[in-house]
């Protein structure tokens, strides 16, 4: 996948999916799918990966529901266009925590078969473009789209005044098709949105977050050294260093599945069961929040590796225990609890 933030190095012509797509949830996937090519290459590794992590997308793929660049006869690059930084971050001046930081989003887009990702620099100049200027100067002149796919509530241009109707009108005037993807609901009728997913994660409602996402919420990070205490209590824990912009779920203990990432796949870890703690470790007077994972029935060296941890269930809040012994007894119980939860999960 070609990734660029310079409008001078964009591959053209394009079929564009436009939005911020934080989380790449099931609603976002609906917006991106129409620009994908029917036969985007999915090798066997990608198929297995998608089956394990994103079965909803694979199902859609296999049913051949993809529109083949919205029926375009001329080949064009399937291109996801997002803004960077997130417009909210630009306006508030506050760093925004993301469900899918850049590296994670790049991996998912690649897996979906997107050929190009354009990160439009969101600065003062971009923020003051009128809807028409944005469409004509940025989209049409620079990206040469043959078709554009957006969600029903997409807003653009100065003060978000441009609506989907405006986009249809301006782009239509230049002979460009616009596909407006309607509100996509969960099986139970619930609305799918990044903010609902954030709220669920903050509450520890992992199953609901995962249902809205269409896959498990992931933490991807490299293993760094901790206080080296874990091994002394019989539960070594891989401490993860995560991108600073990653959105953290509720503090506490989780049942998780752990996999290696593609670039360090040599330990044979694919959805390995584990327990994870996110928190300050009050029992050992920890000062900062750490994310640490213990892999069940496994031993080996993880330092320097990059791990992908899928959150499956919230087990309990973090507690301050009176002694290391009582913490150890509780971690043993957590491991049993996680084993049960993950066994039920794998039978589904
Ligand atoms: C499953 C699990 C549950 C944990 N729960 C708690 C907890 O409730 N309270 C706490 O203070 N620390 C908790 N911890 C963190 C331990 O204090 C930590 O793993 C230990 O101090 C070792 O840290 P180290 O990796 O830096 O050596 C938990 C760790 C794991 C793996
Ligand atoms: N089952 C396991 N789960 C997690 N890490 C393990 C496991 N077995 C061995 N390790 C290794 O032990 C390290 C963690 O040991 P620990 O004593 O907790 O040290 P640290 O405080 O540096 O994390 C991991 O980074 C990994 O290299």
CSV table of N, CA, C and O in Angstrom, one decimal, residues 111-174:
chain,number,residue,atom,x,y,z
A,111,UNK,N,-4.6,-4.9,4.8
A,111,UNK,CA,-5.3,-6.2,4.9
A,111,UNK,C,-6.6,-6.1,4.1
A,111,UNK,O,-7.0,-7.1,3.5
A,112,UNK,N,-7.3,-5.0,4.1
A,112,UNK,CA,-8.5,-4.9,3.4
A,112,UNK,C,-8.3,-4.8,1.9
A,112,UNK,O,-9.3,-5.0,1.2
A,113,UNK,N,-7.1,-4.5,1.5
A,113,UNK,CA,-6.8,-4.5,0.0
A,113,UNK,C,-6.8,-3.0,-0.5
A,113,UNK,O,-6.9,-2.8,-1.7
A,114,UNK,N,-6.7,-2.0,0.4
A,114,UNK,CA,-6.6,-0.6,-0.1
A,114,UNK,C,-5.2,-0.5,-0.7
A,114,UNK,O,-4.2,-0.9,-0.2
A,115,UNK,N,-5.2,0.2,-1.8
A,115,UNK,CA,-3.9,0.4,-2.5
A,115,UNK,C,-3.1,1.6,-2.1
A,115,UNK,O,-1.9,1.7,-2.3
A,116,UNK,N,-3.9,2.7,-1.7
A,116,UNK,CA,-3.2,3.9,-1.3
A,116,UNK,C,-3.9,4.6,-0.1
A,116,UNK,O,-5.1,4.6,-0.1
A,117,UNK,N,-3.1,5.2,0.7
A,117,UNK,CA,-3.6,5.9,1.9
A,117,UNK,C,-3.0,7.3,1.8
A,117,UNK,O,-1.8,7.5,1.9
A,118,UNK,N,-3.9,8.3,1.6
A,118,UNK,CA,-3.5,9.7,1.6
A,118,UNK,C,-3.9,10.4,2.9
A,118,UNK,O,-5.1,10.4,3.2
A,119,UNK,N,-2.9,10.9,3.6
A,119,UNK,CA,-3.1,11.6,4.8
A,119,UNK,C,-3.0,13.1,4.5
A,119,UNK,O,-1.9,13.6,4.4
A,120,UNK,N,-4.2,13.7,4.4
A,120,UNK,CA,-4.2,15.2,4.0
A,120,UNK,C,-3.8,16.0,5.2
A,120,UNK,O,-4.4,15.9,6.3
A,121,UNK,N,-2.7,16.8,5.1
A,121,UNK,CA,-2.3,17.6,6.3
A,121,UNK,C,-3.4,18.6,6.6
A,121,UNK,O,-3.8,19.4,5.8
A,122,UNK,N,-3.9,18.5,7.9
A,122,UNK,CA,-5.0,19.3,8.3
A,122,UNK,C,-4.4,20.5,9.0
A,122,UNK,O,-3.9,20.4,10.2
A,123,UNK,N,-4.3,21.7,8.3
A,123,UNK,CA,-3.7,22.9,8.9
A,123,UNK,C,-4.6,24.0,8.7
A,123,UNK,O,-5.7,23.9,8.2
A,124,UNK,N,-4.2,25.2,9.0
A,124,UNK,CA,-5.0,26.5,8.9
A,124,UNK,C,-5.6,26.6,7.5
A,124,UNK,O,-6.8,26.9,7.4
A,125,UNK,N,-4.7,26.3,6.5
A,125,UNK,CA,-5.1,26.5,5.1
A,125,UNK,C,-6.3,25.6,4.8
A,125,UNK,O,-7.2,25.9,4.2
A,126,UNK,N,-6.1,24.3,5.2
A,126,UNK,CA,-7.1,23.3,4.9
A,126,UNK,C,-8.4,23.6,5.6
A,126,UNK,O,-9.5,23.5,5.1
A,127,UNK,N,-8.3,24.1,6.9
A,127,UNK,CA,-9.4,24.4,7.7
A,127,UNK,C,-10.3,25.5,7.2
A,127,UNK,O,-11.5,25.6,7.5
A,128,UNK,N,-9.7,26.4,6.4
A,128,UNK,CA,-10.4,27.5,5.9
A,128,UNK,C,-11.0,27.4,4.5
A,128,UNK,O,-11.6,28.3,3.9
A,129,UNK,N,-10.7,26.3,3.8
A,129,UNK,CA,-11.2,26.0,2.5
A,129,UNK,C,-12.7,25.9,2.5
A,129,UNK,O,-13.3,25.2,3.4
A,130,UNK,N,-13.4,26.5,1.6
A,130,UNK,CA,-14.9,26.4,1.5
A,130,UNK,C,-15.1,24.9,1.0
A,130,UNK,O,-14.2,24.3,0.4
A,131,UNK,N,-16.4,24.4,1.2
A,131,UNK,CA,-16.6,23.1,0.6
A,131,UNK,C,-16.3,23.0,-0.9
A,131,UNK,O,-15.6,22.0,-1.3
A,132,UNK,N,-16.6,24.0,-1.6
A,132,UNK,CA,-16.3,23.9,-3.1
A,132,UNK,C,-14.8,23.9,-3.3
A,132,UNK,O,-14.3,23.1,-4.1
A,133,UNK,N,-14.1,24.8,-2.6
A,133,UNK,CA,-12.6,24.8,-2.8
A,133,UNK,C,-12.0,23.5,-2.4
A,133,UNK,O,-11.1,23.0,-3.1
A,134,UNK,N,-12.5,22.9,-1.3
A,134,UNK,CA,-11.9,21.6,-0.9
A,134,UNK,C,-12.1,20.5,-2.0
A,134,UNK,O,-11.2,19.8,-2.4
A,135,UNK,N,-13.3,20.5,-2.5
A,135,UNK,CA,-13.6,19.4,-3.5
A,135,UNK,C,-12.8,19.7,-4.8
A,135,UNK,O,-12.2,18.8,-5.3
A,136,UNK,N,-12.8,21.0,-5.2
A,136,UNK,CA,-12.2,21.3,-6.5
A,136,UNK,C,-10.7,21.3,-6.4
A,136,UNK,O,-10.0,20.7,-7.2
A,137,UNK,N,-10.1,22.0,-5.4
A,137,UNK,CA,-8.7,22.2,-5.3
A,137,UNK,C,-7.9,21.0,-4.8
A,137,UNK,O,-6.8,20.7,-5.2
A,138,UNK,N,-8.6,20.3,-3.8
A,138,UNK,CA,-7.8,19.2,-3.2
A,138,UNK,C,-8.3,17.9,-3.9
A,138,UNK,O,-7.4,17.2,-4.5
A,139,UNK,N,-9.5,17.6,-3.8
A,139,UNK,CA,-9.9,16.3,-4.3
A,139,UNK,C,-9.8,16.2,-5.8
A,139,UNK,O,-9.0,15.3,-6.3
A,140,UNK,N,-10.4,17.1,-6.6
A,140,UNK,CA,-10.5,16.9,-8.0
A,140,UNK,C,-9.1,17.2,-8.6
A,140,UNK,O,-8.6,16.3,-9.4
A,141,UNK,N,-8.5,18.3,-8.3
A,141,UNK,CA,-7.2,18.7,-9.0
A,141,UNK,C,-6.1,17.7,-8.6
A,141,UNK,O,-5.3,17.3,-9.4
A,142,UNK,N,-6.0,17.4,-7.3
A,142,UNK,CA,-4.8,16.6,-6.9
A,142,UNK,C,-5.0,15.1,-6.9
A,142,UNK,O,-4.1,14.4,-7.1
A,143,UNK,N,-6.3,14.7,-6.6
A,143,UNK,CA,-6.4,13.2,-6.5
A,143,UNK,C,-7.1,12.6,-7.7
A,143,UNK,O,-7.1,11.4,-7.8
A,144,UNK,N,-7.6,13.4,-8.6
A,144,UNK,CA,-8.3,13.0,-9.8
A,144,UNK,C,-9.2,11.8,-9.6
A,144,UNK,O,-9.0,10.7,-10.1
A,145,UNK,N,-10.2,11.9,-8.7
A,145,UNK,CA,-11.1,10.8,-8.4
A,145,UNK,C,-12.1,10.5,-9.5
A,145,UNK,O,-12.5,11.4,-10.2
A,146,UNK,N,-12.3,9.2,-9.7
A,146,UNK,CA,-13.4,8.8,-10.7
A,146,UNK,C,-14.7,8.6,-9.9
A,146,UNK,O,-15.8,8.6,-10.4
A,147,UNK,N,-14.5,8.2,-8.6
A,147,UNK,CA,-15.7,8.0,-7.8
A,147,UNK,C,-15.3,8.3,-6.3
A,147,UNK,O,-14.1,8.2,-6.0
A,148,UNK,N,-16.3,8.7,-5.5
A,148,UNK,CA,-16.0,9.0,-4.1
A,148,UNK,C,-17.0,8.3,-3.2
A,148,UNK,O,-18.2,8.4,-3.5
A,149,UNK,N,-16.6,7.6,-2.2
A,149,UNK,CA,-17.5,7.0,-1.2
A,149,UNK,C,-17.4,7.7,0.1
A,149,UNK,O,-16.3,7.9,0.6
A,150,UNK,N,-18.5,8.1,0.7
A,150,UNK,CA,-18.6,8.7,2.0
A,150,UNK,C,-19.7,8.2,2.8
A,150,UNK,O,-20.7,7.7,2.3
A,151,UNK,N,-19.6,8.3,4.1
A,151,UNK,CA,-20.7,8.0,5.0
A,151,UNK,C,-21.8,9.0,4.9
A,151,UNK,O,-21.5,10.2,4.6
A,152,UNK,N,-23.0,8.7,5.3
A,152,UNK,CA,-24.2,9.6,5.1
A,152,UNK,C,-24.0,10.9,5.9
A,152,UNK,O,-24.6,11.9,5.5
A,153,UNK,N,-23.2,10.9,7.0
A,153,UNK,CA,-23.1,12.1,7.8
A,153,UNK,C,-21.8,12.8,7.6
A,153,UNK,O,-21.4,13.6,8.4
A,154,UNK,N,-21.1,12.6,6.5
A,154,UNK,CA,-19.8,13.2,6.3
A,154,UNK,C,-20.0,14.7,6.1
A,154,UNK,O,-20.9,15.2,5.4
A,155,UNK,N,-19.2,15.5,6.8
A,155,UNK,CA,-19.2,16.9,6.7
A,155,UNK,C,-17.8,17.4,6.3
A,155,UNK,O,-16.8,16.8,6.8
A,156,UNK,N,-17.7,18.5,5.6
A,156,UNK,CA,-16.4,18.9,5.1
A,156,UNK,C,-16.4,20.4,4.8
A,156,UNK,O,-17.4,21.1,4.8
A,157,UNK,N,-15.1,20.9,4.6
A,157,UNK,CA,-15.0,22.4,4.3
A,157,UNK,C,-15.1,23.2,5.6
A,157,UNK,O,-15.4,22.7,6.7
A,158,UNK,N,-14.9,24.5,5.4
A,158,UNK,CA,-14.8,25.5,6.5
A,158,UNK,C,-16.0,25.3,7.5
A,158,UNK,O,-17.1,25.2,7.1
A,159,UNK,N,-15.7,25.1,8.8
A,159,UNK,CA,-16.7,25.0,9.8
A,159,UNK,C,-17.6,23.8,9.6
A,159,UNK,O,-18.8,23.8,10.0
A,160,UNK,N,-17.2,22.8,8.8
A,160,UNK,CA,-17.9,21.6,8.5
A,160,UNK,C,-19.3,22.0,7.8
A,160,UNK,O,-20.3,21.3,8.1
A,161,UNK,N,-19.3,23.0,7.0
A,161,UNK,CA,-20.5,23.4,6.4
A,161,UNK,C,-20.9,22.6,5.2
A,161,UNK,O,-22.1,22.6,4.8
A,162,UNK,N,-20.0,21.8,4.6
A,162,UNK,CA,-20.3,21.0,3.4
A,162,UNK,C,-21.0,19.7,3.8
A,162,UNK,O,-20.6,19.0,4.7
A,163,UNK,N,-22.1,19.4,3.1
A,163,UNK,CA,-22.8,18.2,3.4
A,163,UNK,C,-22.6,17.2,2.3
A,163,UNK,O,-22.1,17.6,1.2
A,164,UNK,N,-23.2,16.0,2.4
A,164,UNK,CA,-23.1,15.0,1.4
A,164,UNK,C,-23.8,15.5,0.1
A,164,UNK,O,-23.3,15.3,-1.0
A,165,UNK,N,-24.9,16.2,0.3
A,165,UNK,CA,-25.6,16.7,-0.8
A,165,UNK,C,-24.7,17.7,-1.6
A,165,UNK,O,-24.7,17.7,-2.8
A,166,UNK,N,-24.0,18.6,-0.9
A,166,UNK,CA,-23.1,19.5,-1.5
A,166,UNK,C,-22.0,18.7,-2.3
A,166,UNK,O,-21.7,19.1,-3.4
A,167,UNK,N,-21.5,17.7,-1.7
A,167,UNK,CA,-20.4,16.9,-2.4
A,167,UNK,C,-21.0,16.3,-3.6
A,167,UNK,O,-20.3,16.3,-4.7
A,168,UNK,N,-22.2,15.7,-3.6
A,168,UNK,CA,-22.8,15.1,-4.8
A,168,UNK,C,-22.9,16.2,-5.9
A,168,UNK,O,-22.7,15.9,-7.0
A,169,UNK,N,-23.4,17.4,-5.5
A,169,UNK,CA,-23.6,18.4,-6.5
A,169,UNK,C,-22.3,18.9,-7.1
A,169,UNK,O,-22.2,18.9,-8.3
A,170,UNK,N,-21.3,19.2,-6.3
A,170,UNK,CA,-20.0,19.7,-6.8
A,170,UNK,C,-19.3,18.7,-7.6
A,170,UNK,O,-18.9,18.9,-8.7
A,171,UNK,N,-19.2,17.4,-7.0
A,171,UNK,CA,-18.5,16.4,-7.8
A,171,UNK,C,-19.3,16.0,-9.0
A,171,UNK,O,-18.7,15.7,-10.1
A,172,UNK,N,-20.6,15.9,-8.9
A,172,UNK,CA,-21.4,15.5,-10.0
A,172,UNK,C,-21.2,16.5,-11.2
A,172,UNK,O,-21.2,16.1,-12.4
A,173,UNK,N,-21.0,17.8,-10.9
A,173,UNK,CA,-20.8,18.8,-11.9
A,173,UNK,C,-19.5,18.5,-12.7
A,173,UNK,O,-19.4,18.8,-13.9
A,174,UNK,N,-18.6,17.7,-12.1
A,174,UNK,CA,-17.4,17.4,-12.8
A,174,UNK,C,-17.5,15.9,-13.3
A,174,UNK,O,-16.4,15.3,-13.6
